[in-house]
Coordinates of C-alpha atoms and ligand atoms in Angstrom, one line a residue:
X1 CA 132.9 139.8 130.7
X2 CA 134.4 141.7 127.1
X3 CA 132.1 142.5 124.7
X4 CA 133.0 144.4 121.8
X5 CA 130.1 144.7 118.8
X6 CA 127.1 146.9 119.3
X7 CA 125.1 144.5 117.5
X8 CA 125.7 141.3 120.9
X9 CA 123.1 139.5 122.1
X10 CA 122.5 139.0 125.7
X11 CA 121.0 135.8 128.1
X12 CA 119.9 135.7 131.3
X13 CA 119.2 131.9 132.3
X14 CA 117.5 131.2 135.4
X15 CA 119.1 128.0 137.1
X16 CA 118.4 128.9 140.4
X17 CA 115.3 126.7 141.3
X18 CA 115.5 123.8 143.2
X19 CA 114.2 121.0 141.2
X20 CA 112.5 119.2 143.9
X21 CA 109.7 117.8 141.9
X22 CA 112.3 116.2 139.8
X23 CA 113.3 114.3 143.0
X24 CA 117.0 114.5 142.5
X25 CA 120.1 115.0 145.1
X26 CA 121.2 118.2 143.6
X27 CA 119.8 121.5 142.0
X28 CA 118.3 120.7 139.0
X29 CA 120.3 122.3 136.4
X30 CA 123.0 120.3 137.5
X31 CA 121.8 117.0 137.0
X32 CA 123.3 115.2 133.8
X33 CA 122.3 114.3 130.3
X34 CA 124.4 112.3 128.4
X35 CA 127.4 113.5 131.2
X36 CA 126.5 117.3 130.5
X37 CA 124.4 119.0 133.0
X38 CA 121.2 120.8 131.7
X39 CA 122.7 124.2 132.6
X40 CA 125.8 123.5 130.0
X41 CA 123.0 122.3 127.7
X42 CA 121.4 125.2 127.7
X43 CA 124.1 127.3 127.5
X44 CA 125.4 125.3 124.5
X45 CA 122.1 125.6 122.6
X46 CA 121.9 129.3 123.7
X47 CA 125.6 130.3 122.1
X48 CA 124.8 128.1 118.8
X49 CA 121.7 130.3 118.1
X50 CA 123.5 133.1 118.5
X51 CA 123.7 134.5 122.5
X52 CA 127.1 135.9 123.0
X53 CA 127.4 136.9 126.6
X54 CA 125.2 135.2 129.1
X55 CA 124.5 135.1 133.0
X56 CA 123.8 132.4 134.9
X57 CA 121.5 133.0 138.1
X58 CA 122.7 129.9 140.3
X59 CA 121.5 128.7 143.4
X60 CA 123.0 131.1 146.2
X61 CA 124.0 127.8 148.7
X62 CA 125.5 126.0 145.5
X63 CA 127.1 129.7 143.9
X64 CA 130.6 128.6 143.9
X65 CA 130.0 124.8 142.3
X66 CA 128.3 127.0 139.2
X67 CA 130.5 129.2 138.7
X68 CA 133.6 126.5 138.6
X69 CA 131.7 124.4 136.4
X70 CA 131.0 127.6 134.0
X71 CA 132.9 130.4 134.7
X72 CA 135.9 129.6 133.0
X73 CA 134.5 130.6 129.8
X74 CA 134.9 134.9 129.9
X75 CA 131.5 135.1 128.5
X76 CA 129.7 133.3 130.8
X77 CA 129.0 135.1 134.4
X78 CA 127.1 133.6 137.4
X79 CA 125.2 135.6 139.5
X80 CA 123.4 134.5 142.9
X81 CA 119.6 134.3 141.9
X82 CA 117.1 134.5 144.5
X83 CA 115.3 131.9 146.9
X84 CA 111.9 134.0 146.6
X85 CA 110.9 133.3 143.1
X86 CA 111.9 132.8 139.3
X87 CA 110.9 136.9 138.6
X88 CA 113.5 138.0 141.3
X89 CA 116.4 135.7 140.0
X90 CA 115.7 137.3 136.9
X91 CA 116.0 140.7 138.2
X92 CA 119.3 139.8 139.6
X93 CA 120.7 138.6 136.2
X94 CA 119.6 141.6 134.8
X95 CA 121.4 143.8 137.0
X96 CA 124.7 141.8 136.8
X97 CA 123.9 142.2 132.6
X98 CA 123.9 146.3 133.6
X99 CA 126.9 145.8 135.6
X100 CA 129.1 143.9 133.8
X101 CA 127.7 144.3 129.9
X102 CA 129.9 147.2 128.1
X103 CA 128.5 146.5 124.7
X104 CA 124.7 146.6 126.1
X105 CA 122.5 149.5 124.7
X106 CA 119.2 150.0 124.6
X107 CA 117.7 148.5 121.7
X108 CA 120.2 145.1 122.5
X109 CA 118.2 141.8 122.1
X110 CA 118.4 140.3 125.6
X111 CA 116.8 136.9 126.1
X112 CA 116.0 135.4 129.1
X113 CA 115.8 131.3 129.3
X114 CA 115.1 128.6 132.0
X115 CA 117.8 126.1 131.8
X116 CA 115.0 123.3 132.7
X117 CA 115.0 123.9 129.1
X118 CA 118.0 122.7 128.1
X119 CA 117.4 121.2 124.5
X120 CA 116.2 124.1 122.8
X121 CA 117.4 124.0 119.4
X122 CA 119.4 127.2 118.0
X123 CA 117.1 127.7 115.5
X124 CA 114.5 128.5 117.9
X125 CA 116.8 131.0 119.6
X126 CA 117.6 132.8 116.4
X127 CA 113.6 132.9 115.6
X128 CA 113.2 135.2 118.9
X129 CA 116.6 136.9 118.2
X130 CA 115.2 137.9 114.4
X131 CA 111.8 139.1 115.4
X132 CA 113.4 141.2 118.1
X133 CA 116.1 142.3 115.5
X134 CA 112.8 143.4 112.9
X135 CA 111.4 145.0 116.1
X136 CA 109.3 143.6 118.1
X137 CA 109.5 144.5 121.5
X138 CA 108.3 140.9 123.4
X139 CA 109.0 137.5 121.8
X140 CA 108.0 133.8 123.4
X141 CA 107.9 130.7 122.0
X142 CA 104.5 129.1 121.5
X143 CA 103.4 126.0 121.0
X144 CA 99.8 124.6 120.2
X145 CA 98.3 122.7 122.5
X146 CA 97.6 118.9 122.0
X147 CA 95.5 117.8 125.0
X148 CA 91.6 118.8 125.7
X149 CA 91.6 121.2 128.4
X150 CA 89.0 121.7 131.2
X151 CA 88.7 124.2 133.9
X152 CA 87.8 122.8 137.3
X153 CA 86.3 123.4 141.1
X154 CA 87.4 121.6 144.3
X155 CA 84.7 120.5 146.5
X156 CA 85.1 122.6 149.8
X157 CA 82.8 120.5 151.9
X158 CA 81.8 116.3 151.5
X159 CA 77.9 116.6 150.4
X160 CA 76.0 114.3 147.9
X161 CA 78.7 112.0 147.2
X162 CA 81.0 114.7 146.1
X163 CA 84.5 113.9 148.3
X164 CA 85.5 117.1 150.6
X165 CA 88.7 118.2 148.4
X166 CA 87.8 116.5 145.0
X167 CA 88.0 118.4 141.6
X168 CA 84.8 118.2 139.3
X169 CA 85.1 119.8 136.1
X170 CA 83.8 123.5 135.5
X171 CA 83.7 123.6 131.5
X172 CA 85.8 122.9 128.4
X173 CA 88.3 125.3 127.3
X174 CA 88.5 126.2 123.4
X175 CA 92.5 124.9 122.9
X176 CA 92.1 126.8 119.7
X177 CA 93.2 130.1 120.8
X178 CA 95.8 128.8 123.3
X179 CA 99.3 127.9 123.0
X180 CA 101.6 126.2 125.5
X181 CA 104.5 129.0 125.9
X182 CA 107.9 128.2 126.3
X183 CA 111.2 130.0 126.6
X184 CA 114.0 132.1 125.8
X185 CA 111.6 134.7 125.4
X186 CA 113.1 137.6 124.2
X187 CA 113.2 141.4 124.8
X188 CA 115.2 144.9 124.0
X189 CA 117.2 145.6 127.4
X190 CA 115.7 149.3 127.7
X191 CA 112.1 147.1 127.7
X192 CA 113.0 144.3 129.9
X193 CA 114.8 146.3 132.5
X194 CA 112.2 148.8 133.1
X195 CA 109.6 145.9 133.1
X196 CA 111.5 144.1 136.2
X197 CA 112.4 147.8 137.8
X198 CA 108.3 148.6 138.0
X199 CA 107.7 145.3 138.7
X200 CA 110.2 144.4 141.6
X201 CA 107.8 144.7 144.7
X202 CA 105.8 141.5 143.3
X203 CA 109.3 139.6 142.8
X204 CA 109.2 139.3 146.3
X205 CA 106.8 136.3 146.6
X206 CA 106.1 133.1 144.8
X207 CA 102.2 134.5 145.5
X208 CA 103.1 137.7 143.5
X209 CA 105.9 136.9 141.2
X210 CA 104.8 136.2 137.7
X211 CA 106.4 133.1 136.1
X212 CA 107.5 134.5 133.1
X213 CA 108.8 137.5 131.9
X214 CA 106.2 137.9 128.9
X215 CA 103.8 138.6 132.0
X216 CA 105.1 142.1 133.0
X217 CA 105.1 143.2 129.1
X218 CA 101.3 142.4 129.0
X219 CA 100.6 144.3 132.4
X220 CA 102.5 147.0 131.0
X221 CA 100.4 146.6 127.4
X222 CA 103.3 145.7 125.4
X223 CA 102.1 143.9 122.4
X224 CA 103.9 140.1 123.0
X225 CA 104.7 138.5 119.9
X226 CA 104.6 134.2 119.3
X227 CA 106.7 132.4 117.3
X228 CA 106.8 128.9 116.6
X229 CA 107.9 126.7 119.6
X230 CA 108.9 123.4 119.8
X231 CA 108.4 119.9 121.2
X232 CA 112.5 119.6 122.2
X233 CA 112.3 122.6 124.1
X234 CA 110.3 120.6 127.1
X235 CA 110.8 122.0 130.3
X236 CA 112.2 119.4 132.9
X237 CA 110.3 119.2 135.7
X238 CA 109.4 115.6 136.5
X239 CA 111.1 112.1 136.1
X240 CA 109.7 111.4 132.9
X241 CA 110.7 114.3 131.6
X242 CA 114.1 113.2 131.6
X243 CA 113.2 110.1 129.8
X244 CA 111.6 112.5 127.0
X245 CA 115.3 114.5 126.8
X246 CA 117.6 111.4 126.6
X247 CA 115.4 110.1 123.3
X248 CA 116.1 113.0 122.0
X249 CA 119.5 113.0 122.7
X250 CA 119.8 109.8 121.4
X251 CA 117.8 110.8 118.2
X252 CA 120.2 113.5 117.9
X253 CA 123.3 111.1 117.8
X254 CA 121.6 109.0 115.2
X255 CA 120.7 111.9 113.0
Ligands
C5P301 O1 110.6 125.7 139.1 P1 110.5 125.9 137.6 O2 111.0 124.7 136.8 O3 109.2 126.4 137.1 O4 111.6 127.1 137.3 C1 111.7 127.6 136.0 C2 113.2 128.1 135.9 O5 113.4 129.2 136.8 C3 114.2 127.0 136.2 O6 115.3 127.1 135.2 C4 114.7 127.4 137.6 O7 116.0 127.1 137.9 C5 114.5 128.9 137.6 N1 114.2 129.5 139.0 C6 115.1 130.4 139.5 N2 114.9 131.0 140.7 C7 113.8 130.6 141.5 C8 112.9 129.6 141.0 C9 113.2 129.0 139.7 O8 116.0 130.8 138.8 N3 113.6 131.1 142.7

């Protein structure tokens, strides 16, 4: 990887989950829209907001199909992430960043972004990029929530027509104070590489892992700052989901 200007931004985007609620015969950052897999997507959206050197964290069986498909570009690098959890892949794309990164310093805006999140529009990657450029120290994408949300109990034992295993509903939950967070969420790389260093012996576990980075800058007390997020910047996860991203795709190519 070259880098040149002091003032380069940096990604980390975590491919290397398996995507097996999405049902599909290969990783899921591999599987297409519109003939462009969600990983390139990504990518894409990621470089046109204003990323300029960015590791991929692929899956380790599948490492060599990644980095054919996206390595040919010299400021693109894939890594091997890590089965254990999201937190640990991330750790590994950080420390290929420190390896490999000659223009990172301390106060450079590194972002890190799921690529089941592949139409995230530039715009919302330059809105983290600015407030970490004015700043702030931990950025994430929020966005409010539409549903009515309820906390719940499962019923350990059958008794009093209450099925053994059901859910029954606890209380309501004030959606006024919450938001739906989304990535890249962004970070200076002196603040996220000390945040994974301290935080490596819960990486090693889906149990203990966090599932987002913002997570480790609240433990640590780091004031975590929300911008506006976006309906386009759905995660993939399910079926449907894939429905949603090809409307907007085909939105896109209308517009
Ligand atoms: O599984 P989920 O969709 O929540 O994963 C969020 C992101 O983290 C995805 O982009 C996935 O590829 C990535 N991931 C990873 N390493 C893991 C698990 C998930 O890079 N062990």
């Amino acid at each position: 990887m070259t880098s040149t200007s002091p003032a380069q931004v940096f990604a980390v985007i975590t491919a290397a989950g398996s995507g097996t609620r999405l049902g599909s015969d290969r990783p899921k950052a591999l599987v297409e829209l519109d003939g462009i897999s969600l990983v390139e997507h990504a990518l894409r959206s990621l470089h046109s907001g204003g990323v300029d050197c960015a590791v991929v964290t692929a899956p380790p069986e599948r490492f060599e199909d990644f980095r054919a498909l996206l390595e040919f570009r010299d400021v693109v690098r894939v890594v091997p992430g890590s089965p254990l959890s999201r937190q640990a892949s991330v750790a590994a794309g950080l420390e290929a960043l420190a390896q490999t990164a000659a223009a990172l310093s301390d106060d450079s805006p590194v972002l890190i972004h799921d690529a089941a999140r592949p139409l995230v529009s530039p715009q919302l990657v330059s809105r983290v990029i600015d407030a970490l450029r004015a700043g702030e120290q931990a950025v994430i994408p929020g966005l409010a929530v539409a549903d009515t949300l309820k906390s719940f109990h499962e019923v350990p034992e059958a008794s009093a027509g209450q099925a053994q295993g059901a859910h029954y509903v606890e209380a309501t939950v004030d959606r006024a104070g919450l938001v739906a967070v989304q990535t890249p969420q962004g970070f200076p790389w002196k603040v996220i590489r000390e945040l994974h260093r301290r935080a490596a012996a819960s990486a090693n576990s889906e149990a203990t892992a966090l599932t987002d980075d913002a997570g480790l800058a609240q433990q640590a007390g780091i004031p975590v700052r929300i911008v506006a997020g976006e309906g386009r910047a759905l995660k993939i996860t399910t079926p449907i989901d894939l429905v949603f991203a090809r409307a907007i795709l085909a939105e896109d190519a209308r517009a």
